[in-house]
Short mmCIF file of C-alpha atoms in Angstrom, two decimals:
data_model
loop_
_atom_site.label_atom_id
_atom_site.label_comp_id
_atom_site.label_asym_id
_atom_site.label_seq_id
_atom_site.Cartn_x
_atom_site.Cartn_y
_atom_site.Cartn_z
CA LYS A 296 0.00 0.00 0.00
CA GLY A 297 2.89 2.39 0.70
CA ASN A 298 4.02 2.39 -2.93
CA HIS A 299 0.45 3.02 -4.09
CA ASP A 300 0.15 6.06 -1.79
CA GLU A 301 3.51 7.42 -2.99
CA PHE A 302 2.48 6.92 -6.61
CA HIS A 303 -0.87 8.64 -5.97
CA ASN A 304 0.90 11.59 -4.32
CA GLU A 305 3.26 11.94 -7.27
CA ILE A 306 0.32 11.93 -9.69
CA LEU A 307 -1.29 14.71 -7.65
CA ASN A 308 1.99 16.65 -7.72
CA LEU A 309 2.16 16.22 -11.49
CA ALA A 310 -1.44 17.40 -11.91
CA THR A 311 -0.75 20.44 -9.72
CA ALA A 312 2.38 21.32 -11.71
CA CYS A 313 0.43 21.13 -14.97
CA GLU A 314 -2.55 23.10 -13.71
CA GLU A 315 -0.74 25.79 -11.72
CA TRP A 316 2.59 26.12 -13.54
CA GLY A 317 1.93 24.73 -17.02
CA PHE A 318 5.03 22.56 -17.13
CA PHE A 319 7.15 20.08 -15.22
CA GLN A 320 10.64 18.55 -15.45
CA VAL A 321 11.37 14.84 -15.35
CA ILE A 322 14.66 13.83 -13.73
CA ASP A 323 16.33 10.44 -13.23
CA HIS A 324 14.51 9.11 -16.32
CA GLY A 325 17.45 7.02 -17.56
CA ILE A 326 17.45 8.42 -21.12
CA GLU A 327 21.03 8.86 -22.33
CA LEU A 328 22.22 12.45 -22.64
CA ASN A 329 23.47 11.96 -26.21
CA LEU A 330 19.99 10.80 -27.30
CA LEU A 331 18.39 13.87 -25.71
CA GLU A 332 20.97 16.11 -27.40
CA ASN A 333 20.28 14.47 -30.79
CA ILE A 334 16.52 14.97 -30.35
CA GLU A 335 17.09 18.64 -29.52
CA LYS A 336 19.31 19.06 -32.61
CA VAL A 337 16.73 17.48 -34.91
CA ALA A 338 14.00 19.72 -33.47
CA LYS A 339 16.15 22.85 -33.88
CA ASP A 340 17.08 21.86 -37.43
CA PHE A 341 13.42 21.37 -38.30
CA PHE A 342 12.35 24.74 -36.93
CA MET A 343 15.17 26.44 -38.84
CA LEU A 344 13.69 25.17 -42.14
CA PRO A 345 11.82 27.63 -44.37
CA LEU A 346 8.11 27.95 -43.58
CA GLU A 347 7.08 26.27 -46.84
CA GLU A 348 9.14 23.19 -45.96
CA LYS A 349 7.64 22.96 -42.45
CA LYS A 350 4.12 23.26 -43.89
CA LYS A 351 4.69 19.91 -45.64
CA TYR A 352 4.16 18.29 -42.21
CA PRO A 353 0.86 19.80 -41.00
CA MET A 354 -0.86 19.01 -37.73
CA LEU A 355 -3.93 17.03 -38.66
CA PRO A 356 -7.22 17.87 -36.91
CA GLY A 357 -7.63 15.98 -33.65
CA THR A 358 -3.93 15.17 -33.32
CA VAL A 359 -0.98 16.68 -31.48
CA GLN A 360 1.68 15.74 -34.03
CA GLY A 361 2.82 17.90 -36.91
CA TYR A 362 3.62 21.52 -37.62
CA GLY A 363 1.12 24.21 -36.73
CA GLN A 364 -1.40 24.99 -34.05
CA ALA A 365 -4.52 23.11 -33.04
#
């Protein structure tokens, strides 16, 4: 039961962070730093592309993936 209570408390903390602050940071996730750095580079490279190139990857209605705003 102790682990369940701790998990529940962390979920409440996460919900509070999202609702009151709008963001949160995950630490001790185990993802290798070089992978995170590569993801950041790919994202930066994409956003440096000309607008017409980025528009080739539109966000489809009802999704959260793609370029643009819902």
